[in-house]
Coordinates of C-alpha atoms in Angstrom, one line a residue:
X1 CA 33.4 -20.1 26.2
X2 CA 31.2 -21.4 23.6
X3 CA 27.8 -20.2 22.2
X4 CA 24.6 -20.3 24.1
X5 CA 22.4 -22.6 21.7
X6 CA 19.0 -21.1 20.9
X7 CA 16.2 -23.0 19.5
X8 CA 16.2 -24.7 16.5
X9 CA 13.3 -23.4 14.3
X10 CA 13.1 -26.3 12.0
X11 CA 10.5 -29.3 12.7
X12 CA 11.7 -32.9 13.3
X13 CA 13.8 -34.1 16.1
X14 CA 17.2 -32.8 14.4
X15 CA 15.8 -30.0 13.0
X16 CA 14.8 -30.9 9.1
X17 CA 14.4 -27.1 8.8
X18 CA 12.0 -25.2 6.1
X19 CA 13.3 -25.6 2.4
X20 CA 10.2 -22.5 1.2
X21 CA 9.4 -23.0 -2.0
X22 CA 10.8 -20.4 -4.1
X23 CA 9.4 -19.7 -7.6
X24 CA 11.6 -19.3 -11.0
X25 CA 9.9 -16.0 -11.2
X26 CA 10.7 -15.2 -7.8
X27 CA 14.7 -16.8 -7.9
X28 CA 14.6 -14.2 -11.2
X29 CA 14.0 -11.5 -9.3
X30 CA 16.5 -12.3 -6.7
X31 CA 19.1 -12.8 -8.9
X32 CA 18.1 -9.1 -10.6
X33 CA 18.1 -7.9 -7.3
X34 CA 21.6 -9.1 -5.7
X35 CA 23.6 -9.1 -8.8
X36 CA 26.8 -6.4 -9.3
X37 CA 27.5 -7.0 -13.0
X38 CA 29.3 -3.7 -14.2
X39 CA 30.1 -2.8 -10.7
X40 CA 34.6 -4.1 -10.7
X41 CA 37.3 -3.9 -12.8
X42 CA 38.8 -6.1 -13.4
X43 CA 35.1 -8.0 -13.9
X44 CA 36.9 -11.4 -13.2
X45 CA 37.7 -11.1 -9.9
X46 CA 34.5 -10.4 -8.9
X47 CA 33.4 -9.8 -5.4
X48 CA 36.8 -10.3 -4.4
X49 CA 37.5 -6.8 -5.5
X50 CA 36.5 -6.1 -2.3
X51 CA 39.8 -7.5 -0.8
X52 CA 42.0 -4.2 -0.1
X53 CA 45.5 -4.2 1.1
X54 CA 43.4 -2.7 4.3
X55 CA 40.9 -5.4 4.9
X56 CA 43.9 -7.8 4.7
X57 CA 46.2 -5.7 7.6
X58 CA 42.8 -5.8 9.2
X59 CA 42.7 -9.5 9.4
X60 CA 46.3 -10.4 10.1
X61 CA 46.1 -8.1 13.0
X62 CA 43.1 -10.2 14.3
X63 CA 45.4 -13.4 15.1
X64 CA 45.9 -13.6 18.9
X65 CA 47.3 -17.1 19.3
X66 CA 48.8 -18.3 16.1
X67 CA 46.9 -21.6 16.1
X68 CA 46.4 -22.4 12.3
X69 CA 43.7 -24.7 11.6
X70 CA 43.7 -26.7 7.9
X71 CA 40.6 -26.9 6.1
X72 CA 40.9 -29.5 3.7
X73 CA 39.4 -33.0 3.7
X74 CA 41.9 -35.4 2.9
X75 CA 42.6 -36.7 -1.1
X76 CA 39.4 -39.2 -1.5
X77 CA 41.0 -42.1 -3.3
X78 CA 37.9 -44.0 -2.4
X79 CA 34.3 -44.5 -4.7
X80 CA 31.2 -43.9 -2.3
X81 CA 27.7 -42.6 -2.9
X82 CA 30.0 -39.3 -2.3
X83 CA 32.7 -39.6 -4.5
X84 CA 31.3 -41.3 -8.1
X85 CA 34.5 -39.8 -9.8
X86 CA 37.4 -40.7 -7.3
X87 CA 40.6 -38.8 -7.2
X88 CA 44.0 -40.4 -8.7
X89 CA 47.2 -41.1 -6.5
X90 CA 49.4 -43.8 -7.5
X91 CA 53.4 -43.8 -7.3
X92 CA 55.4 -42.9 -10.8
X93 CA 59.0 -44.1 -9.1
X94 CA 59.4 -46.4 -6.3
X95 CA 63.1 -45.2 -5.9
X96 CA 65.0 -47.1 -8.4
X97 CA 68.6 -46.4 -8.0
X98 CA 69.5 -43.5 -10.4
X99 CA 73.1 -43.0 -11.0
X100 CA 74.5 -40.7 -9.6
X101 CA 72.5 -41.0 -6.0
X102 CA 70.3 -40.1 -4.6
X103 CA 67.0 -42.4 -5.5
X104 CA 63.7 -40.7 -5.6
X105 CA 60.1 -41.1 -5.2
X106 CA 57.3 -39.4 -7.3
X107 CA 53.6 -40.3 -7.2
X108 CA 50.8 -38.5 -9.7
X109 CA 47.8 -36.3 -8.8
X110 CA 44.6 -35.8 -10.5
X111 CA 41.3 -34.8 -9.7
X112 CA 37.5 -34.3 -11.2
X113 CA 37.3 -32.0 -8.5
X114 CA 34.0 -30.3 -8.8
X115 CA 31.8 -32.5 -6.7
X116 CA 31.2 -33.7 -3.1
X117 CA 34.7 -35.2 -2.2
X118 CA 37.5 -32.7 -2.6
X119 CA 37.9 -29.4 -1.2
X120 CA 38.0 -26.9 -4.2
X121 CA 37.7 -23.4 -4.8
X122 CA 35.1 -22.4 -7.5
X123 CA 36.1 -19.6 -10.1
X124 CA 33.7 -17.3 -11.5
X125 CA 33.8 -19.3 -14.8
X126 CA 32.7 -22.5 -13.2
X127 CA 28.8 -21.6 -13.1
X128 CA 26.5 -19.9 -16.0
X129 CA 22.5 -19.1 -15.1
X130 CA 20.3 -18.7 -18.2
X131 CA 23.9 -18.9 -20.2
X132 CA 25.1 -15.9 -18.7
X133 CA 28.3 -15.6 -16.4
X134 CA 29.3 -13.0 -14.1
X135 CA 29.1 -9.7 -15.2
X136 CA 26.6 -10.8 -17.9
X137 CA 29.4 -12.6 -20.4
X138 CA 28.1 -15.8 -22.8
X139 CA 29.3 -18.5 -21.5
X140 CA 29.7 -20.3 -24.6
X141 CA 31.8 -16.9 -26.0
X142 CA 34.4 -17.5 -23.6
X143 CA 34.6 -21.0 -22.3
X144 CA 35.5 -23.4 -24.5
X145 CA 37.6 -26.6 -24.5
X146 CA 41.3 -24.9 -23.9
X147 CA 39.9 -23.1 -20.8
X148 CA 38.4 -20.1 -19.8
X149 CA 38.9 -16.5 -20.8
X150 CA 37.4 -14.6 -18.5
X151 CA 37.0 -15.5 -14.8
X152 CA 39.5 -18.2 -14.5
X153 CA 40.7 -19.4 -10.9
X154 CA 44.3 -18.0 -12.5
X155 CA 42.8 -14.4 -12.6
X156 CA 42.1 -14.9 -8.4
X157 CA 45.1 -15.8 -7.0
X158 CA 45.7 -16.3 -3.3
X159 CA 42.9 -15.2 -1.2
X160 CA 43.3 -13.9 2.3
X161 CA 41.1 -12.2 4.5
X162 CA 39.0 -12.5 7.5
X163 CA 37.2 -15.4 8.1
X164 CA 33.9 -15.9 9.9
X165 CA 32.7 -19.2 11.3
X166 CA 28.4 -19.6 11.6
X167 CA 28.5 -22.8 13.2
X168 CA 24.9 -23.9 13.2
X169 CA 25.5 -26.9 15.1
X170 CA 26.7 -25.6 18.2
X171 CA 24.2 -22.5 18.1
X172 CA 21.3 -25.2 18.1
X173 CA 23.1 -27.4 20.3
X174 CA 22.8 -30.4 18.3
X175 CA 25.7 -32.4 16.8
X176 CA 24.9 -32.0 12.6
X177 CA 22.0 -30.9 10.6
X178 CA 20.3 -33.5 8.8
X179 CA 20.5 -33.3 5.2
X180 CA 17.7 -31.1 3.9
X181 CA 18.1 -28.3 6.4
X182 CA 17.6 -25.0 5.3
X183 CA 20.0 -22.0 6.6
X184 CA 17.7 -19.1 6.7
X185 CA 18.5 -15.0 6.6
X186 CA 16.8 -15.6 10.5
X187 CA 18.8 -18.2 11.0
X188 CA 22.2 -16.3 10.1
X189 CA 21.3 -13.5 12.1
X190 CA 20.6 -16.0 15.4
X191 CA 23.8 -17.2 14.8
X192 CA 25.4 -13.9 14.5
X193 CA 24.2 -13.1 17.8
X194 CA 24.9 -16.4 19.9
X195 CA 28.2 -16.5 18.1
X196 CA 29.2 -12.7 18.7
X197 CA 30.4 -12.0 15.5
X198 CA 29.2 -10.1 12.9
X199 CA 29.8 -10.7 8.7
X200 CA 31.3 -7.8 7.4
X201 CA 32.5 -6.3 4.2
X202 CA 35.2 -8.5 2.4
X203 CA 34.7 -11.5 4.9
X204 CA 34.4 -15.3 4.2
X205 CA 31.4 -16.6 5.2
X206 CA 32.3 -20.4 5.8
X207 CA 28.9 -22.2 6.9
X208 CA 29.5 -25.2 9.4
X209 CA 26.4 -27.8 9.1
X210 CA 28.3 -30.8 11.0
X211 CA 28.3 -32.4 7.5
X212 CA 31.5 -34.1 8.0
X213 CA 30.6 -35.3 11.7
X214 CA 27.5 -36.8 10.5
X215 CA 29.5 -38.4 7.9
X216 CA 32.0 -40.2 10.1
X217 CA 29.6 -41.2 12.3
X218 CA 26.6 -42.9 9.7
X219 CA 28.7 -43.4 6.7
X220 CA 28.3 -41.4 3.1
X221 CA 25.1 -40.4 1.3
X222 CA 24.4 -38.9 -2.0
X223 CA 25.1 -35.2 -0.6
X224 CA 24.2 -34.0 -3.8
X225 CA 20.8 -34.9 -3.6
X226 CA 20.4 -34.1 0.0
X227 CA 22.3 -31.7 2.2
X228 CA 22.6 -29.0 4.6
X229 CA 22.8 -25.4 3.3
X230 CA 21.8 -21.9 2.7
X231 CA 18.1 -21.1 1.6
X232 CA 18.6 -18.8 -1.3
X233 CA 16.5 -16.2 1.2
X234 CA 19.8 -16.1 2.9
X235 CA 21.0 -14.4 0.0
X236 CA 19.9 -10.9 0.3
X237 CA 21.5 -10.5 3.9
X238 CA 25.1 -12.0 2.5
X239 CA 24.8 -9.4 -0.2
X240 CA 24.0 -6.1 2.2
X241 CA 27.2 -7.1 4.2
X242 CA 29.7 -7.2 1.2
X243 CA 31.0 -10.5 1.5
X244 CA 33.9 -11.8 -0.8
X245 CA 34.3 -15.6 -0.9
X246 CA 31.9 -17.9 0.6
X247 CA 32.0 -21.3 1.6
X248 CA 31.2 -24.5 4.2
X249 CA 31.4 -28.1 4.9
X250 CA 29.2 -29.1 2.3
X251 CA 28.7 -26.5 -0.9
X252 CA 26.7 -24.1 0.6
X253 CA 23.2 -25.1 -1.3
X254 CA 20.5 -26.9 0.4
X255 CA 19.4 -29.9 -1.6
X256 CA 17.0 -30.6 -2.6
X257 CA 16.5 -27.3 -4.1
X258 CA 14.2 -24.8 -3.0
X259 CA 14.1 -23.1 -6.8
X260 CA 12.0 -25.6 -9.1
X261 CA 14.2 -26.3 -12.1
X262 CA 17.2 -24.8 -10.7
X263 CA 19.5 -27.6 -8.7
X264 CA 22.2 -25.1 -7.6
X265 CA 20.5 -21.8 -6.5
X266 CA 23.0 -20.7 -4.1
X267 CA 25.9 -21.1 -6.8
X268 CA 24.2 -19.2 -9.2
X269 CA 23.5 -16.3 -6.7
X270 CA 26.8 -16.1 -4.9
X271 CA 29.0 -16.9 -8.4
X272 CA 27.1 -15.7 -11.6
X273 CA 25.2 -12.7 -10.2
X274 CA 27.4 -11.5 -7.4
X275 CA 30.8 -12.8 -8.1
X276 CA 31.4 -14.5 -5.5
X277 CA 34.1 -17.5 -5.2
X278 CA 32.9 -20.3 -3.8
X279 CA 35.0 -22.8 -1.4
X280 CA 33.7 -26.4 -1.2
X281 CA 33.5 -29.5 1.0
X282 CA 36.1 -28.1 3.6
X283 CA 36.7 -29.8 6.9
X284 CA 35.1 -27.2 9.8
X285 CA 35.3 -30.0 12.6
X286 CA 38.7 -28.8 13.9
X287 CA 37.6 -24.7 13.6
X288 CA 34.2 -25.7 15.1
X289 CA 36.7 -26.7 18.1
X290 CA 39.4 -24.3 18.3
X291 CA 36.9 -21.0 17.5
X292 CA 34.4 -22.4 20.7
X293 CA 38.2 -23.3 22.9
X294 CA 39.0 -19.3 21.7
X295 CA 35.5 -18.2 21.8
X296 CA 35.5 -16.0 18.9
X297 CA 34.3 -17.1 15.5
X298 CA 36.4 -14.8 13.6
X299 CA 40.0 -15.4 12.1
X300 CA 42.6 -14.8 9.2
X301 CA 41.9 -17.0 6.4
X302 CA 44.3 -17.8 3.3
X303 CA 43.7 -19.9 0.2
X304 CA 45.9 -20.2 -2.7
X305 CA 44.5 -21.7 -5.5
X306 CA 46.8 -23.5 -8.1
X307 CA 47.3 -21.0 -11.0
X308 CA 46.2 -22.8 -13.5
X309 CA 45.3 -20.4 -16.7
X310 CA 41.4 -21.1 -18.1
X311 CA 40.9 -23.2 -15.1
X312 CA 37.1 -23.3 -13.8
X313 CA 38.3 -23.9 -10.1
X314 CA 41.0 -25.5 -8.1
X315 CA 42.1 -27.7 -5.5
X316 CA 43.3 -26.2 -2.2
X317 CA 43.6 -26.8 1.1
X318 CA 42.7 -23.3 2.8
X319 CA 44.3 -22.5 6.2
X320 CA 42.3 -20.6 9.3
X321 CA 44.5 -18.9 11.8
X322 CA 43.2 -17.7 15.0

């Protein structure tokens, strides 16, 4: 049985929502206020210290049907307002016979993955505020052009833990939220309600706008100048509960930016002041359907990265199981 929808607090007929203003004063303070530099060893893992054996146990006992769900949108070959810096597949052997037999085929892989188009996992090196990454290291002392060394993806390694679904469409009852829509703290906690589920201590937070519906059905847009996402008043409330990765369907900022002068408010929150990972443009359609057929939002979640040593971030295609 799925949510009951409650009303939709933004204006506008699909709910443009309230991007508040929020000063660089103010966004200074908030990042003072939320940030747990000093607080983990080791410091480049992060949030995801959080992560015990326990809380693991906790959420593979939570699978009831075995249904696993993939995440990942699928390798974006294709140049769109979306995708300026397309990903690479093309074939290396077409199966010339090799003596002795058998023949193979090989195709290549690459990727400028940090964008809107491919589903990627963001380390803690990947974003600096006022030059400063997690745990308060210069940026420019430790990243450099062989990598990073401190805060690499290869220092994360597979992540699993519980997952929690707030699917915003189906709490307002309406099919996407138009780009521009601000998640609120209030609007977190509505969902929390109408959802039954509550974020908890080590969870991933994975934040369904309907991006990818809205999408197939209208075509691509320049997401990065206009999308669906948190309000950096959402913030606080994510903190107080302990998440450890965080993610959604589009990159979990709302743009345009509610922080003058800072386009990505959200990453530098959940990455360089609370060290949290960050999981990018996944595919929620198919969750949105199986968590409202199960009619619980909660699940086991596992993403492994690629290990790749200094990388900023990776490629993945995370897995829900319900």
């Amino acid at each position: 049985m799925g949510p009951n929808p409650v009303d939709d607090p933004g204006p506008g007929p699909a709910g443009t929502g309230d991007r508040t203003a929020v000063s660089r004063r103010e966004f200074d303070a908030l990042f003072e206020a939320v940030r747990t530099w000093g607080r983990w060893a080791p410091a480049d893992r992060g949030a995801w210290n959080r992560v015990t054996a326990e809380h693991v146990r906790r959420a593979t006992a939570a699978v009831r049907s075995g249904k696993v769900v993939p995440l990942a949108l699928p390798w974006n070959t294709v140049p769109g307002p979306d995708n300026p810096r397309p990903a690479l597949h093309h074939m290396t052997d077409l199966g010339d016979v090799e003596s002795p037999e058998p023949s193979t085929h090989k195709d290549f892989l690459a990727a400028d993955y940090h964008g809107k188009a491919v589903t990627h996992l963001d380390a803690l090196c990947h974003v600096a505020y006022r030059g400063r990454l997690y745990d308060g290291r210069a940026a420019e002392d430790v990243v450099g052009a062989a990598g990073a060394r401190f805060g690499a993806v290869s220092a994360l390694g597979p992540l699993v833990t519980r997952g929690v679904l707030l699917d915003l469409p189906a709490v307002l009852g309406v099919r996407w939220l138009e780009p521009g829509r601000a998640v609120h703290a209030k609007d977190v906690a509505a969902a929390e309600d109408a959802l039954g589920v509550r974020i908890g201590e080590g969870d991933a937070v994975l934040l369904r706008s309907g991006h990818g519906r809205r999408r197939g059905d209208l075509g691509a847009w320049d997401s990065a100048a206009a999308s669906a996402g948190f309000h950096v008043d959402a913030v606080p409330l994510l903190a107080e509960r302990g998440i450890a990765l965080l993610g959604g369907d589009g990159d979990s900022d709302v743009r345009p930016s509610p922080v003058d002068g800072v386009h990505s408010p959200v990453h530098a929150l959940a990455v360089a002041a609370m060290g949290v990972p960050l999981l990018d443009n996944l595919d929620l359609e198919a969750l949105s359907a199986a968590t409202a057929e199960a009619g619980r939002y909660e699940f086991l979640l596992v993403v492994a990265p690629l290990n790749v040593p200094g990388g900023t971030g990776s490629p993945v295609n995370p897995v829900a199981v319900l």
